[in-house]
XYZ file of C-alpha atoms in Angstrom:
646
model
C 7.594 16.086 -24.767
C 8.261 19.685 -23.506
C 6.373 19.263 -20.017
C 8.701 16.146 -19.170
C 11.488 18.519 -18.042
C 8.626 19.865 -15.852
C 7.632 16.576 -14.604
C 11.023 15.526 -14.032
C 11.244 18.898 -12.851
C 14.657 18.889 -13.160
C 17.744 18.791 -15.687
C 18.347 15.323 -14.635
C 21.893 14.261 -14.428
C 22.387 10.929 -15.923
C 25.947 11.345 -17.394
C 27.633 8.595 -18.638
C 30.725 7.285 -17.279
C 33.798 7.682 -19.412
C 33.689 6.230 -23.249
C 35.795 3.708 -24.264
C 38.664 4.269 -26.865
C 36.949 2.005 -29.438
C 34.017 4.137 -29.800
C 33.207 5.244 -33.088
C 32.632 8.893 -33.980
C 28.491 8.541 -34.232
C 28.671 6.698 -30.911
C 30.860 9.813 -29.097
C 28.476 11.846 -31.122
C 25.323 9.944 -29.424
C 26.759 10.111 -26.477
C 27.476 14.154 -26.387
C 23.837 14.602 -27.262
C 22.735 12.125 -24.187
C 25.081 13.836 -21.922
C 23.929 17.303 -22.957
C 20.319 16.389 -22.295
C 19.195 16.605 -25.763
C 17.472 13.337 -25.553
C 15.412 13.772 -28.600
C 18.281 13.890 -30.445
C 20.430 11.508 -28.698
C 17.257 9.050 -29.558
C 17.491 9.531 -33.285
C 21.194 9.150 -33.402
C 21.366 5.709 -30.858
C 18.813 4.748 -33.058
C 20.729 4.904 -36.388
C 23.584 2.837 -34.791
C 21.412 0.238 -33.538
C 20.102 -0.032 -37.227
C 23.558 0.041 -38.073
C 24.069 -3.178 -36.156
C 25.382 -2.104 -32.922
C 24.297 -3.544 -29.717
C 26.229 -2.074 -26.932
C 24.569 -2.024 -23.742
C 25.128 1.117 -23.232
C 23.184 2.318 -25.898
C 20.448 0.256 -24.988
C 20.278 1.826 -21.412
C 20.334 5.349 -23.192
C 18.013 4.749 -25.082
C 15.480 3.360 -23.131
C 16.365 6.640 -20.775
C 16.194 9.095 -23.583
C 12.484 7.669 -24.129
C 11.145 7.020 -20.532
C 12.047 10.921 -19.645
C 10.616 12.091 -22.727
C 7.052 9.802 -21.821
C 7.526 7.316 -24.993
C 7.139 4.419 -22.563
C 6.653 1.763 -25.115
C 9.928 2.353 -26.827
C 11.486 2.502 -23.753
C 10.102 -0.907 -22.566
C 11.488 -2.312 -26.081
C 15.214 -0.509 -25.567
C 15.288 -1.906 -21.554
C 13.531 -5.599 -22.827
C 16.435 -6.243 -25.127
C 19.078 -4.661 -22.188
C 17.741 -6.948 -20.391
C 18.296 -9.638 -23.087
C 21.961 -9.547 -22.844
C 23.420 -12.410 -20.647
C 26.388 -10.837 -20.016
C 24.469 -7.223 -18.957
C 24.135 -7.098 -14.872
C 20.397 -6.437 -14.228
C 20.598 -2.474 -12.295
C 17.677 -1.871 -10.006
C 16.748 1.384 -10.996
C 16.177 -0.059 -14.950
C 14.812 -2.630 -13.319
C 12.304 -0.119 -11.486
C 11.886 1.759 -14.812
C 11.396 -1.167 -17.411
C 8.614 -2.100 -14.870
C 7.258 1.233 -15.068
C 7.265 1.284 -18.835
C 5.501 -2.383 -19.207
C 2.649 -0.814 -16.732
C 2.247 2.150 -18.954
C 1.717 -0.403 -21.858
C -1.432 -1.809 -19.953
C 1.056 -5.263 -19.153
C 0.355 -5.333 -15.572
C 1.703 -9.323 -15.307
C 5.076 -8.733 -16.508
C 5.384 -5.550 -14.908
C 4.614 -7.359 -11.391
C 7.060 -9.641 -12.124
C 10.131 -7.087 -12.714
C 8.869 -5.194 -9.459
C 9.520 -8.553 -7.333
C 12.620 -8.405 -9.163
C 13.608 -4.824 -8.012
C 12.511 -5.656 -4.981
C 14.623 -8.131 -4.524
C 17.381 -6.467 -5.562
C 17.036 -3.275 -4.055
C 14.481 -4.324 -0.747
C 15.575 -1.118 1.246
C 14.262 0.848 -1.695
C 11.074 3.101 -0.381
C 9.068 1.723 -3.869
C 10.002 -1.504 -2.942
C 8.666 -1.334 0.022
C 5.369 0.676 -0.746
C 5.172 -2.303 -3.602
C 5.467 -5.209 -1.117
C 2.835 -3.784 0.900
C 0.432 -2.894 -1.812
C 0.455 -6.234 -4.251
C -2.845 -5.821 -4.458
C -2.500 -2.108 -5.793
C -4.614 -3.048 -8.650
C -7.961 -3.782 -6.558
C -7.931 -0.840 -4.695
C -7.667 1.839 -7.555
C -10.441 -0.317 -8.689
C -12.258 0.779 -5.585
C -11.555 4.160 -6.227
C -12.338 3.987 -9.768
C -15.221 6.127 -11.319
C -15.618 9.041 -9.153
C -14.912 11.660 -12.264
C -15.953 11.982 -15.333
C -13.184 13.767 -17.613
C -13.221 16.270 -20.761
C -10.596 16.982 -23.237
C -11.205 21.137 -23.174
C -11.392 22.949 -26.456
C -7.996 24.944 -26.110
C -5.503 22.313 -26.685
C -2.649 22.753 -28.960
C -1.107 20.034 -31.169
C 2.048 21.157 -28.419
C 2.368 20.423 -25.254
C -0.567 22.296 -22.932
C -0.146 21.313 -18.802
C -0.437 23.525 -15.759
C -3.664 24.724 -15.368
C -4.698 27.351 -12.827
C -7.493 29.757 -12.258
C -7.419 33.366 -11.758
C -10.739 34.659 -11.260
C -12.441 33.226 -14.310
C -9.492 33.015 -16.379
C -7.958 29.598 -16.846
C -3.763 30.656 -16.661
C -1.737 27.392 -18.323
C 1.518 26.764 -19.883
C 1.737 25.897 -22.930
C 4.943 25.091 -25.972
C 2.641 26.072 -28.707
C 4.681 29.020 -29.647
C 7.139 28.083 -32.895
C 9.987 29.347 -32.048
C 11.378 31.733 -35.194
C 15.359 30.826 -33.792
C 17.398 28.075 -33.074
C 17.366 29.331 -29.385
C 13.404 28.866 -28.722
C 13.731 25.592 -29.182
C 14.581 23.104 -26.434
C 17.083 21.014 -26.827
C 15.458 17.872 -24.802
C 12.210 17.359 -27.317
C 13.205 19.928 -30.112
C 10.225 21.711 -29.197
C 9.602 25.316 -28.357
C 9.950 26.688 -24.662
C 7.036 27.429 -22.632
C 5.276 30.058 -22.517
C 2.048 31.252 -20.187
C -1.435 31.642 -22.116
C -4.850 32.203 -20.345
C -8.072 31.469 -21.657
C -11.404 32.706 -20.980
C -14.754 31.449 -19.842
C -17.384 31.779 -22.358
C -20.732 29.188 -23.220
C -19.768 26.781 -20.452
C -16.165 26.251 -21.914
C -12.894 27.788 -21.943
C -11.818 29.642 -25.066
C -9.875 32.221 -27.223
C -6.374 31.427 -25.640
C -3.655 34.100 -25.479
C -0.322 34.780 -24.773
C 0.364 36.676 -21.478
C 2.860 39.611 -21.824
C 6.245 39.897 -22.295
C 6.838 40.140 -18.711
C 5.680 37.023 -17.726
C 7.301 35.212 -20.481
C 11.069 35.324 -21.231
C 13.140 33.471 -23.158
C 13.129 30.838 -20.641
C 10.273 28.314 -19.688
C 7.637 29.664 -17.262
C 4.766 27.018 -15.815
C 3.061 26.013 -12.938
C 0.806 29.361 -11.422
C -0.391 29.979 -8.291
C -2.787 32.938 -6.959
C -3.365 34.318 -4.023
C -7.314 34.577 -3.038
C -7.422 38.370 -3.516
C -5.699 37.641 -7.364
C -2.872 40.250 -6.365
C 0.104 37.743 -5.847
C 1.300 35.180 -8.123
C 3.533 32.505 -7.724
C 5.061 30.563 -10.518
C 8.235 28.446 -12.038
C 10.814 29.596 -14.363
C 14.083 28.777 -15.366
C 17.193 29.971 -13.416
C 17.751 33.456 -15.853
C 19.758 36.557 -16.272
C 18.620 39.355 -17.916
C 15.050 37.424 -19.639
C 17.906 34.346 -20.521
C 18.899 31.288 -19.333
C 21.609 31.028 -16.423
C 23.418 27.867 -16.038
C 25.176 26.309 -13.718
C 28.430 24.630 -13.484
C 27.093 21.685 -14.951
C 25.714 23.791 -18.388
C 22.047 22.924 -16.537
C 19.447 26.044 -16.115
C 17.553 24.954 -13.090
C 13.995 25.912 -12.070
C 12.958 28.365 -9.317
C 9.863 29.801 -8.071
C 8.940 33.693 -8.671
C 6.755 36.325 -6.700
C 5.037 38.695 -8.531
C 2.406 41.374 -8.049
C -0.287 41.631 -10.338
C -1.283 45.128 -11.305
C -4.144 44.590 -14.016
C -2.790 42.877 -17.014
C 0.673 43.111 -15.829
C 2.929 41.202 -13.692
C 5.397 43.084 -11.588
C 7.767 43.220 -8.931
C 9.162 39.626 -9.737
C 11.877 38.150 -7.104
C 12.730 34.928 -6.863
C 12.248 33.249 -3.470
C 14.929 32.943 -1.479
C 14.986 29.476 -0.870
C 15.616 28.693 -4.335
C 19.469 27.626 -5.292
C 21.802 27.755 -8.694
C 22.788 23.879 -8.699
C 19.350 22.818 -7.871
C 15.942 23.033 -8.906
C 12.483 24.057 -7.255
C 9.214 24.197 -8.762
C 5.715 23.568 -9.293
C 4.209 26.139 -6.200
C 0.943 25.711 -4.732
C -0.875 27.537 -1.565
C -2.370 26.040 0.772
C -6.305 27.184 1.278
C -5.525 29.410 4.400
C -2.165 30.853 2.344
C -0.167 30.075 4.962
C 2.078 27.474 3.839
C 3.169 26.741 0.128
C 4.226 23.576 -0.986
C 6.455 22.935 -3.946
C 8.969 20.127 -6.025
C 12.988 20.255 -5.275
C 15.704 17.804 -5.757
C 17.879 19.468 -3.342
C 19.844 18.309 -0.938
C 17.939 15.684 1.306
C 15.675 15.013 -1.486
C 14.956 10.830 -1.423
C 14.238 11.024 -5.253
C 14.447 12.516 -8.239
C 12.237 14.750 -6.791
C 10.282 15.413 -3.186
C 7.389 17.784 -2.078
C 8.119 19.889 0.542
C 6.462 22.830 2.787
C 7.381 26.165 3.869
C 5.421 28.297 6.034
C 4.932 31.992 4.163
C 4.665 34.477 7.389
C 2.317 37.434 7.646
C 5.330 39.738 6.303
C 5.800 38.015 3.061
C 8.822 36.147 4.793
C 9.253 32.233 4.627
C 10.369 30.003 7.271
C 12.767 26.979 6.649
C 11.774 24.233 3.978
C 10.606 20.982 4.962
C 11.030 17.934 3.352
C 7.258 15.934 4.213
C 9.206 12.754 4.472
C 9.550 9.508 3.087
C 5.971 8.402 3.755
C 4.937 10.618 0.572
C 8.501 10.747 -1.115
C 10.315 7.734 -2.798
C 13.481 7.434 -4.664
C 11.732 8.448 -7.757
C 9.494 11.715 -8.790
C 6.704 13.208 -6.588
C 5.881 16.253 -8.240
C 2.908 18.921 -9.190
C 1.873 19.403 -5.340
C -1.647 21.180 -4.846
C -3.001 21.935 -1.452
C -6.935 21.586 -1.232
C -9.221 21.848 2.097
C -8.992 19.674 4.976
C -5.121 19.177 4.893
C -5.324 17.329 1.799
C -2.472 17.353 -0.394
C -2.931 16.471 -4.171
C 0.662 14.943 -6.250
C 1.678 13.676 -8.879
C 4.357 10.107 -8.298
C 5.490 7.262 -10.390
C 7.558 6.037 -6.965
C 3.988 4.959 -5.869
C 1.936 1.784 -7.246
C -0.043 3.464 -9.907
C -1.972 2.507 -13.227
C 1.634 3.664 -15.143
C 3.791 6.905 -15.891
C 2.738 9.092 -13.507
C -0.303 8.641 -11.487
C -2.192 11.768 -9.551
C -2.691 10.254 -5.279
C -3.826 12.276 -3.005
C -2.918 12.280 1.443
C -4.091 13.923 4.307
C -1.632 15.883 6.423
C -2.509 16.331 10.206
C 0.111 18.309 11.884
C 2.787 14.953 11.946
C 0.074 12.725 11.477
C -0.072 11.286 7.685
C -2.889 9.217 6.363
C -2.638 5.984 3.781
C -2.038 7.600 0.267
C -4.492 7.261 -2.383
C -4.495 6.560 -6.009
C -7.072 8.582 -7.356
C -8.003 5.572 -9.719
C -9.703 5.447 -13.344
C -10.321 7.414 -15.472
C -8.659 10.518 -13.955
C -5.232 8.228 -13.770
C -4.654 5.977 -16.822
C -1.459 4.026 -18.306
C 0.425 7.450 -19.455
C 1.459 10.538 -17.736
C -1.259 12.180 -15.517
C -0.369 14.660 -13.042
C -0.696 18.471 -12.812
C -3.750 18.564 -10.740
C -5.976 21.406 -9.620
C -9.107 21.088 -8.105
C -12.087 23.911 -6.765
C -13.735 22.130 -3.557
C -16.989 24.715 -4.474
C -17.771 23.247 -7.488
C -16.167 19.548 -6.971
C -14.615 20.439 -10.514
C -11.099 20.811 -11.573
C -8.466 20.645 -14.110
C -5.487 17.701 -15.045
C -3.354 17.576 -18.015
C -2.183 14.116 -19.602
C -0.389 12.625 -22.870
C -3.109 9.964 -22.835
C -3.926 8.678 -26.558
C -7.029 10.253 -27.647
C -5.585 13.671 -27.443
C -5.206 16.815 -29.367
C -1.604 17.109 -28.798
C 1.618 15.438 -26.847
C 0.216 16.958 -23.756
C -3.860 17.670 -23.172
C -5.318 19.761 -20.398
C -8.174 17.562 -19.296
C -11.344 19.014 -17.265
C -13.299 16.910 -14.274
C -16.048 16.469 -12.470
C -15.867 14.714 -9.157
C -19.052 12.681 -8.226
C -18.110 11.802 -4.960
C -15.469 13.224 -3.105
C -12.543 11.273 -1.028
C -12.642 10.112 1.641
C -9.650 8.750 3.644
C -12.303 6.936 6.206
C -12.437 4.317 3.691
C -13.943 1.230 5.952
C -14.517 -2.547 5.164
C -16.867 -4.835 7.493
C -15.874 -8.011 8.699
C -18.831 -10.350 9.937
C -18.151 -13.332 12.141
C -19.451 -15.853 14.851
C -17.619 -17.380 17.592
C -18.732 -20.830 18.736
C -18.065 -23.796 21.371
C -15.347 -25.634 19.806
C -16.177 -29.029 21.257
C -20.390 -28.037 20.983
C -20.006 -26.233 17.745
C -22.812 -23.849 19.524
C -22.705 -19.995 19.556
C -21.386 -17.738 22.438
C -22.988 -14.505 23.798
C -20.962 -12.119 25.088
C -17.667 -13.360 23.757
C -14.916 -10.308 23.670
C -14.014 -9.422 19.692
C -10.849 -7.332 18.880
C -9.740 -6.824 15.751
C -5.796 -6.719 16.001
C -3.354 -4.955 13.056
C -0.161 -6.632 12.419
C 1.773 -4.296 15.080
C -0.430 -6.041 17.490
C -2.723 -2.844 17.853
C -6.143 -3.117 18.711
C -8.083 -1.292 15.962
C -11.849 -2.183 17.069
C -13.424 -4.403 19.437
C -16.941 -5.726 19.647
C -19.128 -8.271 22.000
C -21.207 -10.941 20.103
C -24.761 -10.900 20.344
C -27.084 -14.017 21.903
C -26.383 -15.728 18.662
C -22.926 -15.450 18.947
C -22.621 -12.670 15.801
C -20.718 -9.886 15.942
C -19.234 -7.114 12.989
C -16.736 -4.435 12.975
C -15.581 -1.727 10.852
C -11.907 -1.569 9.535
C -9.791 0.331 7.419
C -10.563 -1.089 3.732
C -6.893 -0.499 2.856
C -5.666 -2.758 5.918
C -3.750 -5.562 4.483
C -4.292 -8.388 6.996
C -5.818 -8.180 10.667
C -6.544 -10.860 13.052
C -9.858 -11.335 14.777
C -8.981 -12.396 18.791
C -12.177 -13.683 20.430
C -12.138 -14.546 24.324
C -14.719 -15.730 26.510
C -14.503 -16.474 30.921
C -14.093 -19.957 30.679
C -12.629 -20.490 27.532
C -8.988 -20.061 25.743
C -8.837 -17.538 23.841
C -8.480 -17.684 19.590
C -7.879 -15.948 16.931
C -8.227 -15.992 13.186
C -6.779 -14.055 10.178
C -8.760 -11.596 8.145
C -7.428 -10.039 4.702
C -9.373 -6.846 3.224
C -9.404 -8.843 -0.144
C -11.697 -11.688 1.080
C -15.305 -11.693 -0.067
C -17.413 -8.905 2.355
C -20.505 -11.960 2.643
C -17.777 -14.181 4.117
C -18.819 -14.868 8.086
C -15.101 -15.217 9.774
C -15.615 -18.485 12.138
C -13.768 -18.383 15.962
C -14.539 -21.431 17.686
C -13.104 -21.198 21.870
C -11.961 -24.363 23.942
C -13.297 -24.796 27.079
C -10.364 -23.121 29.287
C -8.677 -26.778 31.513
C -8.863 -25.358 35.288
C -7.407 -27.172 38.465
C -10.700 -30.121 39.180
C -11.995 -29.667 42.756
C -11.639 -32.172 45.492
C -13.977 -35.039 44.822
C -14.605 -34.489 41.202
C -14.480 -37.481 38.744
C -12.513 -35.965 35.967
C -14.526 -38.296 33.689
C -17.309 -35.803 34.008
C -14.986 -32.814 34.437
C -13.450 -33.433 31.004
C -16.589 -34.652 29.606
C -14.814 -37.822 28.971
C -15.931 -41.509 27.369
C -16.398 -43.545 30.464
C -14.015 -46.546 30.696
C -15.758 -49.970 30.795
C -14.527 -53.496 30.946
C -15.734 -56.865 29.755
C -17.849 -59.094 31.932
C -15.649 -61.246 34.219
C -12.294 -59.173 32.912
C -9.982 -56.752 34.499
C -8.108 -55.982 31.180
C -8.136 -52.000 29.942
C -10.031 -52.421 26.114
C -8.759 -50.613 23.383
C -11.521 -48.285 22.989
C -10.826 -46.920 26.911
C -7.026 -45.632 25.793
C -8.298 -42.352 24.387
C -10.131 -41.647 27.790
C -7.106 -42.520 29.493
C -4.416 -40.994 27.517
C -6.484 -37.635 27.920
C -6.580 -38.209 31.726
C -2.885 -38.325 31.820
C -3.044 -34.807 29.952
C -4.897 -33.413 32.748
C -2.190 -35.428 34.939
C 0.580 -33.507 33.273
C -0.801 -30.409 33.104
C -1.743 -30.236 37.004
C 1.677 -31.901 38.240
C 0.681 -31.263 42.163
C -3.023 -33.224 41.459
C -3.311 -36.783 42.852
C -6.433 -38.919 42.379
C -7.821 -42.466 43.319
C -9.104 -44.784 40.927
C -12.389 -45.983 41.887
C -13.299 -49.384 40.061
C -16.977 -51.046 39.971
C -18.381 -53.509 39.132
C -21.511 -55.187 38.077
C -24.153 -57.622 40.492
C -23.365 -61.025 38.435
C -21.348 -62.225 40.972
C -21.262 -62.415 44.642
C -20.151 -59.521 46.100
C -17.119 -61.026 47.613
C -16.324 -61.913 43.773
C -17.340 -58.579 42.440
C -15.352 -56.694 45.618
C -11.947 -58.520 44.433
C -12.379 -57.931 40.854
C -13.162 -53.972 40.872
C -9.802 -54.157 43.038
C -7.886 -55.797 40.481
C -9.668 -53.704 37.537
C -8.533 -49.985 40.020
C -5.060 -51.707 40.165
C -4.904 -52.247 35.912
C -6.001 -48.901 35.321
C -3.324 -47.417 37.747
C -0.351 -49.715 36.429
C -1.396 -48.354 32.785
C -1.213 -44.390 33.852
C 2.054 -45.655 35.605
C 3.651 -47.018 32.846
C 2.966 -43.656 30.458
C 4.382 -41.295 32.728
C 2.561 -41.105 35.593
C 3.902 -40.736 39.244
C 3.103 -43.657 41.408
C 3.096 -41.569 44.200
C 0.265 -39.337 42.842
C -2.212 -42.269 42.221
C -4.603 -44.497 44.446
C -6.855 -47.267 43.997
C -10.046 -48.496 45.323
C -12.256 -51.724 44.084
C -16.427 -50.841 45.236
C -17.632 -53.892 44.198
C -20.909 -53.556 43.086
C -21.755 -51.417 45.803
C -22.342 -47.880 43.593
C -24.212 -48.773 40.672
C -25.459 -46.328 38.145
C -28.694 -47.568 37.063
C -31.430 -50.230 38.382
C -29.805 -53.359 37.211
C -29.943 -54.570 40.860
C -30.074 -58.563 39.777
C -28.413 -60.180 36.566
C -31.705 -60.614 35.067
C -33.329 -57.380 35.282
C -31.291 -55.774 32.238
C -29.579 -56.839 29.186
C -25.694 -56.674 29.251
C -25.143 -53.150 27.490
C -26.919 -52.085 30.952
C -24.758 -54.021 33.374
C -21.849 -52.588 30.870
C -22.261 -48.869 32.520
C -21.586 -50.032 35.729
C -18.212 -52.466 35.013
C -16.395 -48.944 34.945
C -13.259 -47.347 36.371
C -13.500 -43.602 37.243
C -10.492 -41.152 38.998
C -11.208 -38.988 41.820
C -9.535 -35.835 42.769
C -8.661 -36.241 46.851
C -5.921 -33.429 46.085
């Protein structure tokens, strides 16, 4: 298609290493047309010799190339599927990356998944990689940003390739490859079709119509695209080949790069054209836009620096005319493969077109906000602006929440459509999500008031904090593109806790904290049975043995032990009144003594423990003679209990 050397921006250089002596004639042949960037041709004659019965690899990576940069991303998913078919063939990253790519734009989202872990593992310093590993759930948020246009095919598409739109005054300005060229020299070589040309069309009845050809000096015989006008409609800025004398100039490597032009417009005409002077002969720049104020313009390059096959970068235009140094706007918004077709709207918001970024397939339009060095999360801006093919030369009026896109979708009049919108609600990058909780007593499973609520990012930054209410509720609003966050509750008293939060969890979910009771040092004279709302420990009638059932109570006492090494206690040991107290007196002793050999023998310090038989001098309840209560009574007073005295 004639716009992909515009969306590629540049003359890409994918030569092929040197050819082995064995080829045959049609293969060097093949390979000439590859290497000259005729890829339309180079398809049709790689083609023949796989029909032929050849299945060198090589062919099969050129011509699954030859197709992805000339948008047939089916075919090229078939040539890099049967690539990837031959044992012997070492799997490259970057087919890897493409043949992912190519599945997407075939609507197979599953298998296309699968050869991005793929890449990534291959390749996991790669920035797609790593905008891929951090956005597997890509899918559910263009979802979320899903139907906010609606979108019309406009009435001035060619059967060619129409892309580029612009507005001057009420004039829609566009390029277009409509124009059959009479000589072998208008027509490209890449998609033997004619170079582009810029038409306009007019508004008339609520639609743009009667399309025309600007003059002669606007359009060469080179390819001119991608407009850009200055509020007061005097200065345009636009791309066109590298050219000498109204033809193409070529560099070393027989490629004619892009470069942006100034002109002034005087009426119908466009004069005074310079190039700017930040444009270079062996590499490419393109695709200008203005920023609302006109003080910066941003544009496409692959020069040197570039992270891809093409970046967006800035330059400030000074009140002279002048231009300050390019800027490269990093690799937060650039990737190893093509960010392209910037345009600046309102609010620091930067429109662009990417296929380095997780998108719906091809090339998908996203959209950032630039704040000085401060760059938001970038958005996809979803269905049914963005679709499985090639979307991207966006423009958009803020005034009228309307705009312009162009796209090879299928449905269209031609290989590339101009497509108009309508924006229903406008983006937003203060997307938000709400997470709902409760934090409760652990042991009491009751609520807590006043319980401290951050929500914590994975850096360990607080991003909100609340208090929970007397029913121990609480909610908070997040970012809804966070991936995970942790919600940290703390209460005086209590340990603190924490529990994970994802953004793709149902919103009705209530996130559950329960706090421990926080262990502190006991005071003197406190029975840590009570302090650690313990089981008392009882004993049989008549017996001094420690029962089964009072291990648990004692194994958590030498917890406490353990975890306040300087504490010592006594163990107190009672009795109840079926006995004489003489009796009773020697039998607590004995029971005080049991209970201190056990905490002996798992770990405890003999020198941190006491004991102390009381008879049946401190009873509990009223069951002052043996036949004033049944035995479960006298039970709560054959006990042993431990007393802090340090």
């Amino acid at each position: 298609m004639m716009k992909k050397k515009y969306i590629t921006i540049f003359a890409f250089s994918l030569l092929i290493g040197s050819v082995g002596y064995g080829q045959s004639q049609k293969e060097r042949k093949a390979d000439k047309a590859y290497d000259q960037l005729a890829y339309q041709n180079a398809i049709e004659s790689y083609e023949t010799l796989v029909k032929k019965g050849y299945s060198d690899e090589e062919i099969y990576k050129n011509l699954g190339d030859a197709n992805y940069l000339n948008a047939n991303y089916a075919e090229a998913a078939n040539w890099y599927g049967k690539l990837f078919m031959k044992d012997n063939e070492p799997a490259s990253a970057d087919h890897m990356y493409r043949y992912a790519q190519s599945l997407k734009s075939s609507g197979e989202y599953e298998a296309s998944n699968i050869w991005m872990e793929r890449f990534e593992d291959a390749i996991d310093s790669d920035l797609r990689a790593k905008n891929y590993n951090e956005n597997q759930d890509y899918l559910e948020k263009i979802e979320r940003m899903s139907g906010r246009y609606t979108i019309e095919n406009i009435p001035i598409n060619s059967p060619e390739s129409d892309f580029a739109p612009s507005l001057k005054d009420q004039e829609l300005i566009f390029s277009t490859a409509r124009d059959t060229g009479k000589t072998f020299r208008n027509i490209h070589e890449w998609t033997n079709r004619s170079f582009l040309n810029l038409y306009k069309a007019t508004f008339n009845n609520g639609t743009f119509s009667n399309a025309e050809r600007l003059p002669k000096s606007m359009n060469k015989k080179t390819h001119e695209s991608t407009t850009a006008f200055t509020k007061d409609g005097k200065t345009v800025y636009f791309t066109r080949n590298n050219s000498e004398k109204g033809k193409f100039a070529r560099d070393n490597e027989g490629v004619s790069r892009l470069k942006i032009y100034r002109a002034t417009i005087e009426g119908d005409e466009w004069k005074d054209i310079t190039e700017l002077p930040f444009n270079g002969d062996e590499f490419s720049t393109a695709h200008p836009t203005l920023n609302p104020d006109e003080t910066k313009l941003y544009f496409a390059s692959d020069r040197e620096g570039t992270y891809g096959a093409s970046d967006i970068y800035v330059v400030d235009v000074n009140e002279d005319g002048s231009f300050g140094t390019p800027k490269n706007l990093g690799n937060s918004i650039n990737t190893e493969s093509r960010e392209t077709f910037p345009f600046a709207a309102k609010n620091d918001i930067l429109y662009f077109a990417s296929d380095g970024h997780p998108g719906l397939g091809g090339l998908d339009i996203f959209a950032v906000q630039i704040k000085g060095d401060e760059i938001s999360e970038i958005i996809n801006l979803g269905k049914p602006l963005n679709g499985k093919q090639d979307d991207f030369s966006f423009f958009y009026s803020e005034e009228s929440g309307s705009g312009f896109f162009a796209s090879n979708r299928d449905g269209g009049v031609g290989s590339d459509d101009i497509y108009s919108f309508q924006e229903h609600e406008p983006i937003t990058f203060e997307c938000t999500s709400l997470i709902n909780g409760i934090v409760l007593d652990q042991e009491k499973n009751l609520p807590l008031s006043n319980a401290k609520v951050l929500i914590v990012d994975k850096t360990e930054k607080i991003v909100t904090e609340s208090i929970t209410d007397r029913d121990g509720r609480f909610s908070a609003n997040v970012d809804c593109n966070a991936k995970q966050l942790k919600v940290v509750a703390s209460k005086e008293d209590y340990d603190s806790s924490e529990k994970s939060w994802v953004a793709t969890q149902n919103s009705d979910e209530i996130v559950n904290v329960k706090l421990t009771k926080s262990l502190k040092a006991a005071p003197v004279g406190t029975n840590l049975i009570t302090y650690l709302n313990l089981q008392p420990i009882y004993f049989d009638l008549d017996k001094d043995v420690i029962r089964t059932d009072a291990m648990q109570t004692l194994e958590k006492v030498i917890a406490y032990l353990n975890t306040f090494p300087n504490t010592r206690i006594e163990v107190q040991s009672h009795t109840d009144v079926r006995a004489s107290e003489s009796y009773n007196l020697n039998l607590s002793a004995r029971r005080a003594k049991n209970t201190v050999a056990y905490l002996i023998a798992n770990g405890v310090e003999e020198n941190r423990l006491e004991s102390k038989g009381y008879g049946e001098s401190q009873l509990v309840n009223n069951c002052e003679t043996s036949s004033s209560c049944a035995d479960k009574r006298h039970e709560e007073n054959r006990r042993s209990e431990f007393i802090v005295i340090k």
